[in-house]
Amino acid sequence: MLYRAPSRIPGEDPHTTTSDTARRIARIGALTTGLLFTAWVVDYIDRLVIALALPDIGKAFHADKTEQGLVVTVFFIAYMACQVPGGLLADRFGSRPMMVIALIAWSLFTGFTGLVAAFAVLLLVRILFGISEGIFPGASIKALSERTLPSRRGAAIGTMLSSNSLGAALAPLIAAPAMALVGWRNTFLLVAGLGLVMAVILWRFLPRKLNREELGGTPVKAESSADTATQKPVPSWTLLRTPAMWKFAALLGGGNIVAYGLLTWVPSYFMDVRHVQLADTGWLAAIPWFVAAAATVLGGWLFDRYFHDRARLMVVPSFVLGGIFIGLMMVAHSTAAFTTYLTIGNAIMALPTMAVMGLPLRVLPTRIVGTGMGLLNLGGQLAGAITPLVMGFLVDRFSYTVAFGFMLVGVLASITGALWVPQTTDQFARSAPAGLLQAA
């Protein structure tokens, strides 16, 4: 069941004005968004330091590009496998404790990455790292959904997820000089401390959840074949039987083929093909993601304002144009041209991030949003499990140009997926089991 925000909170103190209540709710939403934005930045920094370290890891363990890709792939396999379980755990035990546990655990395994002495042990540590990070996404989106109004949730989550691009930009800027000064192993030990500090901050300062009256008033029943208002809500795992969620998961996976291809292999490309020094590689790898972070925020606002029930009008043109710039990037003859085409294409494809995720977030009740976002992210991380290994293999057998061409598969998948997924809340609700979308 979906909710519209009330003009006055039922049962509130008559001396408390609507404007006072609105300001309090806005403060809770803003503080939550800021804290989770920062936690996601730390998540991506810890996750993506590995991209700058791959050349050194290859030398240390005599690993070719395919094996270097495997280091990234095993993380994503574990991360992907924990998306739905992580969401279920957040729905069962609460978002705050699951986020803090995830932060502490992944910080420890980030540090352990710098201590391993054998390639097989490195793979094991990265698997455990993936498990630890895998329980965070569903919990964090649940936490934000519990503390923001439905009418503001798209923009809030768009802002939070723009941290992915910012983290992707900051990771090379932090890792490159650190590796130049203290080596790749000590760099992992240094960045591990970020997550431990963030765990303390999140536990201490995350504000309370909005209560049911604050979250919304007048129920708006989604059109379906059964009247869910009189039924007891069904268990959250029933969401796995909702075809629309799997379609959105596949759509997200298409876009992530491009994102994880760029994140994993662009730094190595700069060093191997363009012969850019490590410190300069950090800056060049960061520029596209700073721009993408701004594009994600802008895209969240555009989706909330103009594309609520017509997301494909945002997704399809963005990926068509983005794909053109990826093609230009592949044939660029200079480092400057490569970076320019990469930056423009990446920003264009970052715009519809919330168009991909917005409808499920709008429809799913807070009680099951952790499971829902875990399922959605499952498709996204399948791309992370496939792309680094496949592209590493293509680099070994052919070239970086051929490897980057694999990302066009993701562009085509996103365009196809956008034409396949439901566009309105009614279309989404018709594919859900009866009682699933009830709020209580």
GROMACS .gro file of C-alpha atoms in nm:
model
  440
    1MET     CA    1   0.000   0.000   0.000
    2LEU     CA    2   0.133   0.344  -0.094
    3TYR     CA    3   0.098   0.658   0.118
    4ARG     CA    4   0.051   1.030   0.066
    5ALA     CA    5   0.200   1.262   0.327
    6PRO     CA    6  -0.070   1.420   0.549
    7SER     CA    7  -0.111   1.795   0.595
    8ARG     CA    8  -0.104   1.744   0.973
    9ILE     CA    9   0.025   1.446   1.169
   10PRO     CA   10  -0.271   1.264   1.328
   11GLY     CA   11  -0.272   1.281   1.705
   12GLU     CA   12   0.012   1.531   1.733
   13ASP     CA   13   0.025   1.798   2.004
   14PRO     CA   14  -0.218   2.072   1.900
   15HIS     CA   15   0.043   2.330   2.000
   16THR     CA   16   0.286   2.181   1.748
   17THR     CA   17   0.240   2.342   1.411
   18THR     CA   18   0.254   2.161   1.081
   19SER     CA   19   0.560   2.366   0.986
   20ASP     CA   20   0.741   2.257   1.306
   21THR     CA   21   0.666   1.894   1.229
   22ALA     CA   22   0.776   1.934   0.869
   23ARG     CA   23   1.105   2.091   0.979
   24ARG     CA   24   1.169   1.806   1.225
   25ILE     CA   25   1.102   1.544   0.959
   26ALA     CA   26   1.323   1.732   0.714
   27ARG     CA   27   1.609   1.744   0.968
   28ILE     CA   28   1.585   1.370   1.030
   29GLY     CA   29   1.589   1.302   0.656
   30ALA     CA   30   1.881   1.538   0.590
   31LEU     CA   31   2.097   1.399   0.873
   32THR     CA   32   2.023   1.042   0.769
   33THR     CA   33   2.102   1.113   0.406
   34GLY     CA   34   2.430   1.282   0.501
   35LEU     CA   35   2.544   0.999   0.728
   36LEU     CA   36   2.457   0.726   0.480
   37PHE     CA   37   2.612   0.923   0.195
   38THR     CA   38   2.938   0.929   0.392
   39ALA     CA   39   2.914   0.558   0.478
   40TRP     CA   40   2.866   0.472   0.110
   41VAL     CA   41   3.168   0.685   0.016
   42VAL     CA   42   3.375   0.482   0.264
   43ASP     CA   43   3.225   0.162   0.119
   44TYR     CA   44   3.338   0.252  -0.232
   45ILE     CA   45   3.682   0.373  -0.127
   46ASP     CA   46   3.750   0.045   0.054
   47ARG     CA   47   3.609  -0.153  -0.239
   48LEU     CA   48   3.786   0.027  -0.523
   49VAL     CA   49   4.136   0.069  -0.388
   50ILE     CA   50   4.191  -0.274  -0.541
   51ALA     CA   51   4.166  -0.129  -0.895
   52LEU     CA   52   4.478   0.085  -0.843
   53ALA     CA   53   4.655  -0.208  -0.677
   54LEU     CA   54   4.595  -0.464  -0.954
   55PRO     CA   55   4.921  -0.400  -1.142
   56ASP     CA   56   5.123  -0.439  -0.819
   57ILE     CA   57   4.919  -0.744  -0.717
   58GLY     CA   58   4.996  -0.893  -1.059
   59LYS     CA   59   5.367  -0.846  -0.998
   60ALA     CA   60   5.356  -0.971  -0.637
   61PHE     CA   61   5.168  -1.292  -0.720
   62HIS     CA   62   5.275  -1.337  -1.086
   63ALA     CA   63   4.910  -1.298  -1.192
   64ASP     CA   64   4.802  -1.217  -1.547
   65LYS     CA   65   4.508  -0.990  -1.630
   66THR     CA   66   4.257  -1.274  -1.615
   67GLU     CA   67   4.373  -1.365  -1.264
   68GLN     CA   68   4.372  -0.999  -1.163
   69GLY     CA   69   4.012  -0.980  -1.285
   70LEU     CA   70   3.936  -1.287  -1.075
   71VAL     CA   71   4.043  -1.097  -0.761
   72VAL     CA   72   3.764  -0.848  -0.831
   73THR     CA   73   3.515  -1.108  -0.953
   74VAL     CA   74   3.527  -1.325  -0.638
   75PHE     CA   75   3.440  -1.018  -0.432
   76PHE     CA   76   3.134  -0.951  -0.646
   77ILE     CA   77   3.020  -1.313  -0.641
   78ALA     CA   78   3.014  -1.304  -0.260
   79TYR     CA   79   2.870  -0.951  -0.257
   80MET     CA   80   2.595  -1.052  -0.499
   81ALA     CA   81   2.507  -1.366  -0.305
   82CYS     CA   82   2.451  -1.163   0.014
   83GLN     CA   83   2.221  -0.896  -0.131
   84VAL     CA   84   1.889  -1.069  -0.060
   85PRO     CA   85   2.003  -1.230   0.269
   86GLY     CA   86   2.134  -0.889   0.377
   87GLY     CA   87   1.799  -0.727   0.303
   88LEU     CA   88   1.613  -1.003   0.489
   89LEU     CA   89   1.843  -0.959   0.790
   90ALA     CA   90   1.781  -0.584   0.790
   91ASP     CA   91   1.405  -0.639   0.775
   92ARG     CA   92   1.431  -0.892   1.058
   93PHE     CA   93   1.687  -0.736   1.295
   94GLY     CA   94   1.687  -0.370   1.201
   95SER     CA   95   1.891  -0.152   0.969
   96ARG     CA   96   2.123   0.014   1.223
   97PRO     CA   97   2.281  -0.300   1.374
   98MET     CA   98   2.326  -0.466   1.035
   99MET     CA   99   2.498  -0.157   0.891
  100VAL     CA  100   2.737  -0.133   1.185
  101ILE     CA  101   2.823  -0.504   1.171
  102ALA     CA  102   2.889  -0.472   0.798
  103LEU     CA  103   3.117  -0.169   0.843
  104ILE     CA  104   3.327  -0.335   1.111
  105ALA     CA  105   3.361  -0.664   0.924
  106TRP     CA  106   3.451  -0.517   0.585
  107SER     CA  107   3.705  -0.283   0.745
  108LEU     CA  108   3.884  -0.581   0.900
  109PHE     CA  109   3.897  -0.765   0.568
  110THR     CA  110   4.016  -0.450   0.390
  111GLY     CA  111   4.313  -0.452   0.627
  112PHE     CA  112   4.371  -0.825   0.582
  113THR     CA  113   4.398  -0.768   0.203
  114GLY     CA  114   4.730  -0.596   0.265
  115LEU     CA  115   4.864  -0.880   0.481
  116VAL     CA  116   4.815  -1.186   0.259
  117ALA     CA  117   5.117  -1.380   0.133
  118ALA     CA  118   4.955  -1.615  -0.120
  119PHE     CA  119   4.719  -1.559  -0.412
  120ALA     CA  120   4.470  -1.821  -0.289
  121VAL     CA  121   4.452  -1.648   0.051
  122LEU     CA  122   4.397  -1.315  -0.125
  123LEU     CA  123   4.096  -1.464  -0.305
  124LEU     CA  124   3.957  -1.596   0.024
  125VAL     CA  125   3.995  -1.257   0.194
  126ARG     CA  126   3.820  -1.083  -0.095
  127ILE     CA  127   3.532  -1.332  -0.072
  128LEU     CA  128   3.492  -1.256   0.299
  129PHE     CA  129   3.517  -0.886   0.221
  130GLY     CA  130   3.235  -0.928  -0.033
  131ILE     CA  131   3.015  -1.107   0.221
  132SER     CA  132   3.070  -0.825   0.471
  133GLU     CA  133   2.985  -0.548   0.225
  134GLY     CA  134   2.695  -0.748   0.082
  135ILE     CA  135   2.474  -0.698   0.387
  136PHE     CA  136   2.511  -0.318   0.377
  137PRO     CA  137   2.308  -0.198   0.071
  138GLY     CA  138   1.968  -0.336   0.172
  139ALA     CA  139   2.015  -0.219   0.531
  140SER     CA  140   2.120   0.133   0.428
  141ILE     CA  141   1.829   0.186   0.189
  142LYS     CA  142   1.590   0.051   0.451
  143ALA     CA  143   1.738   0.297   0.704
  144LEU     CA  144   1.683   0.587   0.466
  145SER     CA  145   1.330   0.473   0.379
  146GLU     CA  146   1.245   0.463   0.751
  147ARG     CA  147   1.357   0.824   0.794
  148THR     CA  148   1.229   1.003   0.482
  149LEU     CA  149   0.884   1.077   0.342
  150PRO     CA  150   0.781   0.882   0.031
  151SER     CA  151   0.752   1.208  -0.163
  152ARG     CA  152   1.118   1.292  -0.091
  153ARG     CA  153   1.261   0.941  -0.101
  154GLY     CA  154   1.366   0.936  -0.466
  155ALA     CA  155   1.577   1.250  -0.433
  156ALA     CA  156   1.719   1.134  -0.097
  157ILE     CA  157   1.822   0.794  -0.228
  158GLY     CA  158   1.954   0.953  -0.546
  159THR     CA  159   2.173   1.178  -0.330
  160MET     CA  160   2.286   0.883  -0.118
  161LEU     CA  161   2.372   0.672  -0.421
  162SER     CA  162   2.562   0.957  -0.584
  163SER     CA  163   2.818   0.866  -0.317
  164ASN     CA  164   2.904   0.563  -0.533
  165SER     CA  165   3.045   0.791  -0.800
  166LEU     CA  166   3.209   1.018  -0.542
  167GLY     CA  167   3.368   0.717  -0.372
  168ALA     CA  168   3.486   0.597  -0.712
  169ALA     CA  169   3.643   0.939  -0.766
  170LEU     CA  170   3.806   0.960  -0.422
  171ALA     CA  171   3.943   0.605  -0.418
  172PRO     CA  172   4.214   0.664  -0.682
  173LEU     CA  173   4.297   1.006  -0.536
  174ILE     CA  174   4.358   0.845  -0.197
  175ALA     CA  175   4.510   0.520  -0.318
  176ALA     CA  176   4.751   0.651  -0.582
  177PRO     CA  177   4.963   0.878  -0.359
  178ALA     CA  178   4.938   0.634  -0.068
  179MET     CA  179   5.067   0.347  -0.282
  180ALA     CA  180   5.346   0.566  -0.414
  181LEU     CA  181   5.451   0.651  -0.058
  182VAL     CA  182   5.394   0.333   0.144
  183GLY     CA  183   5.315   0.058  -0.108
  184TRP     CA  184   4.993  -0.123  -0.190
  185ARG     CA  185   4.989  -0.341   0.121
  186ASN     CA  186   5.012  -0.056   0.369
  187THR     CA  187   4.753   0.140   0.172
  188PHE     CA  188   4.492  -0.127   0.251
  189LEU     CA  189   4.582  -0.106   0.620
  190LEU     CA  190   4.540   0.271   0.615
  191VAL     CA  191   4.198   0.281   0.445
  192ALA     CA  192   4.067   0.006   0.675
  193GLY     CA  193   4.051   0.261   0.955
  194LEU     CA  194   3.792   0.470   0.767
  195GLY     CA  195   3.524   0.204   0.804
  196LEU     CA  196   3.586   0.152   1.175
  197VAL     CA  197   3.547   0.524   1.241
  198MET     CA  198   3.231   0.534   1.029
  199ALA     CA  199   3.079   0.242   1.223
  200VAL     CA  200   3.109   0.438   1.549
  201ILE     CA  201   2.963   0.754   1.392
  202LEU     CA  202   2.668   0.569   1.240
  203TRP     CA  203   2.581   0.388   1.562
  204ARG     CA  204   2.602   0.707   1.766
  205PHE     CA  205   2.442   0.968   1.540
  206LEU     CA  206   2.189   0.795   1.312
  207PRO     CA  207   1.856   0.959   1.408
  208ARG     CA  208   1.542   0.780   1.510
  209LYS     CA  209   1.300   0.632   1.258
  210LEU     CA  210   0.992   0.831   1.160
  211ASN     CA  211   0.682   0.686   1.317
  212ARG     CA  212   0.393   0.556   1.112
  213GLU     CA  213   0.197   0.880   1.129
  214GLU     CA  214   0.499   1.082   1.020
  215LEU     CA  215   0.567   0.851   0.726
  216GLY     CA  216   0.222   0.913   0.578
  217GLY     CA  217  -0.149   0.930   0.622
  218THR     CA  218  -0.415   0.857   0.365
  219PRO     CA  219  -0.362   0.512   0.214
  220VAL     CA  220  -0.372   0.485  -0.163
  221LYS     CA  221  -0.437   0.130  -0.274
  222ALA     CA  222  -0.251   0.015  -0.578
  223GLU     CA  223  -0.485  -0.136  -0.837
  224SER     CA  224  -0.476  -0.516  -0.823
  225SER     CA  225  -0.700  -0.815  -0.864
  226ALA     CA  226  -0.736  -0.855  -0.488
  227ASP     CA  227  -0.819  -0.597  -0.223
  228THR     CA  228  -0.509  -0.614  -0.005
  229ALA     CA  229  -0.644  -0.372   0.252
  230THR     CA  230  -0.822  -0.646   0.445
  231GLN     CA  231  -0.543  -0.902   0.423
  232LYS     CA  232  -0.256  -0.965   0.656
  233PRO     CA  233   0.076  -0.859   0.494
  234VAL     CA  234   0.262  -1.155   0.350
  235PRO     CA  235   0.626  -1.233   0.445
  236SER     CA  236   0.898  -1.022   0.285
  237TRP     CA  237   1.057  -1.323   0.110
  238THR     CA  238   0.742  -1.342  -0.104
  239LEU     CA  239   0.889  -1.047  -0.293
  240LEU     CA  240   1.108  -1.304  -0.472
  241ARG     CA  241   0.792  -1.413  -0.656
  242THR     CA  242   0.737  -1.066  -0.803
  243PRO     CA  243   0.843  -1.067  -1.172
  244ALA     CA  244   0.872  -0.687  -1.184
  245MET     CA  245   1.151  -0.691  -0.924
  246TRP     CA  246   1.356  -0.936  -1.129
  247LYS     CA  247   1.309  -0.717  -1.437
  248PHE     CA  248   1.441  -0.413  -1.251
  249ALA     CA  249   1.732  -0.621  -1.120
  250ALA     CA  250   1.824  -0.715  -1.477
  251LEU     CA  251   1.799  -0.351  -1.586
  252LEU     CA  252   2.038  -0.243  -1.311
  253GLY     CA  253   2.278  -0.520  -1.411
  254GLY     CA  254   2.308  -0.385  -1.764
  255GLY     CA  255   2.421  -0.044  -1.644
  256ASN     CA  256   2.665  -0.197  -1.398
  257ILE     CA  257   2.846  -0.386  -1.674
  258VAL     CA  258   2.960  -0.045  -1.793
  259ALA     CA  259   3.031   0.093  -1.445
  260TYR     CA  260   3.235  -0.202  -1.319
  261GLY     CA  261   3.420  -0.234  -1.646
  262LEU     CA  262   3.536   0.125  -1.615
  263LEU     CA  263   3.609   0.106  -1.243
  264THR     CA  264   3.819  -0.208  -1.271
  265TRP     CA  265   4.019  -0.160  -1.588
  266VAL     CA  266   4.055   0.212  -1.665
  267PRO     CA  267   4.340   0.265  -1.411
  268SER     CA  268   4.535  -0.031  -1.553
  269TYR     CA  269   4.470   0.097  -1.906
  270PHE     CA  270   4.620   0.436  -1.823
  271MET     CA  271   4.933   0.274  -1.679
  272ASP     CA  272   4.974  -0.011  -1.930
  273VAL     CA  273   4.874   0.154  -2.258
  274ARG     CA  274   4.911   0.529  -2.203
  275HIS     CA  275   5.213   0.489  -1.970
  276VAL     CA  276   5.070   0.738  -1.721
  277GLN     CA  277   5.244   0.758  -1.383
  278LEU     CA  278   5.056   0.624  -1.079
  279ALA     CA  279   4.985   0.966  -0.925
  280ASP     CA  280   4.853   1.106  -1.253
  281THR     CA  281   4.647   0.791  -1.307
  282GLY     CA  282   4.469   0.868  -0.981
  283TRP     CA  283   4.356   1.206  -1.112
  284LEU     CA  284   4.258   1.082  -1.456
  285ALA     CA  285   4.058   0.792  -1.311
  286ALA     CA  286   3.883   1.027  -1.066
  287ILE     CA  287   3.758   1.294  -1.307
  288PRO     CA  288   3.478   1.089  -1.474
  289TRP     CA  289   3.338   0.986  -1.137
  290PHE     CA  290   3.326   1.337  -0.990
  291VAL     CA  291   3.114   1.437  -1.289
  292ALA     CA  292   2.901   1.123  -1.258
  293ALA     CA  293   2.830   1.201  -0.891
  294ALA     CA  294   2.680   1.537  -0.987
  295ALA     CA  295   2.488   1.373  -1.272
  296THR     CA  296   2.335   1.117  -1.035
  297VAL     CA  297   2.202   1.390  -0.803
  298LEU     CA  298   2.064   1.585  -1.099
  299GLY     CA  299   1.907   1.267  -1.236
  300GLY     CA  300   1.732   1.197  -0.905
  301TRP     CA  301   1.576   1.543  -0.913
  302LEU     CA  302   1.473   1.507  -1.278
  303PHE     CA  303   1.316   1.168  -1.209
  304ASP     CA  304   1.112   1.295  -0.914
  305ARG     CA  305   0.997   1.602  -1.106
  306TYR     CA  306   0.944   1.487  -1.465
  307PHE     CA  307   0.986   1.111  -1.516
  308HIS     CA  308   0.795   0.949  -1.230
  309ASP     CA  309   0.579   0.726  -1.449
  310ARG     CA  310   0.785   0.727  -1.768
  311ALA     CA  311   1.132   0.617  -1.662
  312ARG     CA  312   1.215   0.465  -2.001
  313LEU     CA  313   1.204   0.814  -2.154
  314MET     CA  314   1.501   0.891  -1.931
  315VAL     CA  315   1.686   0.559  -1.949
  316VAL     CA  316   1.679   0.483  -2.322
  317PRO     CA  317   1.814   0.816  -2.456
  318SER     CA  318   2.078   0.828  -2.182
  319PHE     CA  319   2.218   0.486  -2.269
  320VAL     CA  320   2.200   0.544  -2.644
  321LEU     CA  321   2.408   0.862  -2.607
  322GLY     CA  322   2.631   0.708  -2.345
  323GLY     CA  323   2.701   0.410  -2.569
  324ILE     CA  324   2.805   0.644  -2.851
  325PHE     CA  325   3.061   0.811  -2.624
  326ILE     CA  326   3.190   0.473  -2.502
  327GLY     CA  327   3.246   0.383  -2.867
  328LEU     CA  328   3.436   0.709  -2.922
  329MET     CA  329   3.641   0.637  -2.610
  330MET     CA  330   3.744   0.299  -2.749
  331VAL     CA  331   3.898   0.451  -3.060
  332ALA     CA  332   4.044   0.765  -2.900
  333HIS     CA  333   4.402   0.838  -3.008
  334SER     CA  334   4.512   1.040  -2.705
  335THR     CA  335   4.481   1.026  -2.327
  336ALA     CA  336   4.295   1.358  -2.325
  337ALA     CA  337   4.039   1.239  -2.582
  338PHE     CA  338   3.993   0.906  -2.403
  339THR     CA  339   3.930   1.082  -2.071
  340THR     CA  340   3.692   1.336  -2.227
  341TYR     CA  341   3.475   1.076  -2.401
  342LEU     CA  342   3.479   0.858  -2.089
  343THR     CA  343   3.370   1.147  -1.868
  344ILE     CA  344   3.083   1.257  -2.093
  345GLY     CA  345   2.954   0.905  -2.156
  346ASN     CA  346   2.977   0.805  -1.791
  347ALA     CA  347   2.790   1.118  -1.678
  348ILE     CA  348   2.510   1.068  -1.930
  349MET     CA  349   2.460   0.708  -1.817
  350ALA     CA  350   2.464   0.815  -1.450
  351LEU     CA  351   2.165   1.046  -1.502
  352PRO     CA  352   1.896   0.770  -1.499
  353THR     CA  353   2.022   0.594  -1.183
  354MET     CA  354   1.704   0.680  -0.995
  355ALA     CA  355   1.488   0.611  -1.300
  356VAL     CA  356   1.607   0.250  -1.266
  357MET     CA  357   1.545   0.229  -0.891
  358GLY     CA  358   1.273   0.488  -0.833
  359LEU     CA  359   0.957   0.289  -0.903
  360PRO     CA  360   1.039  -0.005  -0.670
  361LEU     CA  361   1.138   0.240  -0.397
  362ARG     CA  362   0.808   0.423  -0.437
  363VAL     CA  363   0.595   0.108  -0.429
  364LEU     CA  364   0.760  -0.109  -0.164
  365PRO     CA  365   0.644  -0.058   0.195
  366THR     CA  366   0.916   0.026   0.447
  367ARG     CA  367   0.882  -0.314   0.615
  368ILE     CA  368   1.015  -0.498   0.305
  369VAL     CA  369   1.230  -0.234   0.138
  370GLY     CA  370   1.550  -0.398   0.269
  371THR     CA  371   1.465  -0.723   0.095
  372GLY     CA  372   1.353  -0.534  -0.215
  373MET     CA  373   1.673  -0.338  -0.250
  374GLY     CA  374   1.876  -0.652  -0.182
  375LEU     CA  375   1.697  -0.823  -0.471
  376LEU     CA  376   1.739  -0.522  -0.697
  377ASN     CA  377   2.108  -0.499  -0.619
  378LEU     CA  378   2.149  -0.872  -0.685
  379GLY     CA  379   2.111  -0.806  -1.055
  380GLY     CA  380   2.346  -0.511  -1.038
  381GLN     CA  381   2.620  -0.711  -0.872
  382LEU     CA  382   2.590  -1.000  -1.115
  383ALA     CA  383   2.752  -0.756  -1.357
  384GLY     CA  384   3.034  -0.709  -1.108
  385ALA     CA  385   3.082  -1.084  -1.088
  386ILE     CA  386   3.108  -1.125  -1.465
  387THR     CA  387   3.264  -0.808  -1.603
  388PRO     CA  388   3.612  -0.787  -1.441
  389LEU     CA  389   3.695  -1.149  -1.526
  390VAL     CA  390   3.563  -1.135  -1.882
  391MET     CA  391   3.739  -0.808  -1.956
  392GLY     CA  392   4.064  -0.931  -1.802
  393PHE     CA  393   4.046  -1.236  -2.028
  394LEU     CA  394   3.984  -1.012  -2.332
  395VAL     CA  395   4.283  -0.794  -2.242
  396ASP     CA  396   4.507  -1.102  -2.217
  397ARG     CA  397   4.383  -1.252  -2.543
  398PHE     CA  398   4.321  -0.940  -2.752
  399SER     CA  399   4.348  -0.581  -2.627
  400TYR     CA  400   4.199  -0.319  -2.397
  401THR     CA  401   3.998  -0.188  -2.693
  402VAL     CA  402   3.824  -0.524  -2.735
  403ALA     CA  403   3.773  -0.547  -2.359
  404PHE     CA  404   3.607  -0.205  -2.344
  405GLY     CA  405   3.384  -0.317  -2.628
  406PHE     CA  406   3.231  -0.572  -2.391
  407MET     CA  407   3.072  -0.281  -2.205
  408LEU     CA  408   2.846  -0.216  -2.503
  409VAL     CA  409   2.670  -0.540  -2.408
  410GLY     CA  410   2.565  -0.359  -2.090
  411VAL     CA  411   2.445  -0.059  -2.288
  412LEU     CA  412   2.222  -0.279  -2.506
  413ALA     CA  413   2.096  -0.470  -2.200
  414SER     CA  414   1.995  -0.145  -2.029
  415ILE     CA  415   1.809  -0.016  -2.333
  416THR     CA  416   1.627  -0.349  -2.371
  417GLY     CA  417   1.549  -0.369  -2.000
  418ALA     CA  418   1.404  -0.016  -1.992
  419LEU     CA  419   1.153  -0.120  -2.259
  420TRP     CA  420   1.058  -0.428  -2.055
  421VAL     CA  421   1.003  -0.307  -1.697
  422PRO     CA  422   0.673  -0.164  -1.568
  423GLN     CA  423   0.639   0.214  -1.573
  424THR     CA  424   0.362   0.286  -1.321
  425THR     CA  425   0.273   0.178  -0.970
  426ASP     CA  426  -0.039   0.000  -1.095
  427GLN     CA  427   0.162  -0.203  -1.346
  428PHE     CA  428   0.409  -0.296  -1.075
  429ALA     CA  429   0.139  -0.387  -0.823
  430ARG     CA  430  -0.037  -0.624  -1.062
  431SER     CA  431   0.270  -0.846  -1.070
  432ALA     CA  432   0.302  -0.866  -0.689
  433PRO     CA  433   0.146  -1.138  -0.470
  434ALA     CA  434  -0.171  -1.030  -0.292
  435GLY     CA  435  -0.097  -0.860   0.040
  436LEU     CA  436   0.270  -0.801  -0.031
  437LEU     CA  437   0.244  -0.424  -0.074
  438GLN     CA  438   0.053  -0.363   0.247
  439ALA     CA  439   0.237  -0.126   0.477
  440ALA     CA  440   0.159  -0.295   0.806
   0.00000   0.00000   0.00000
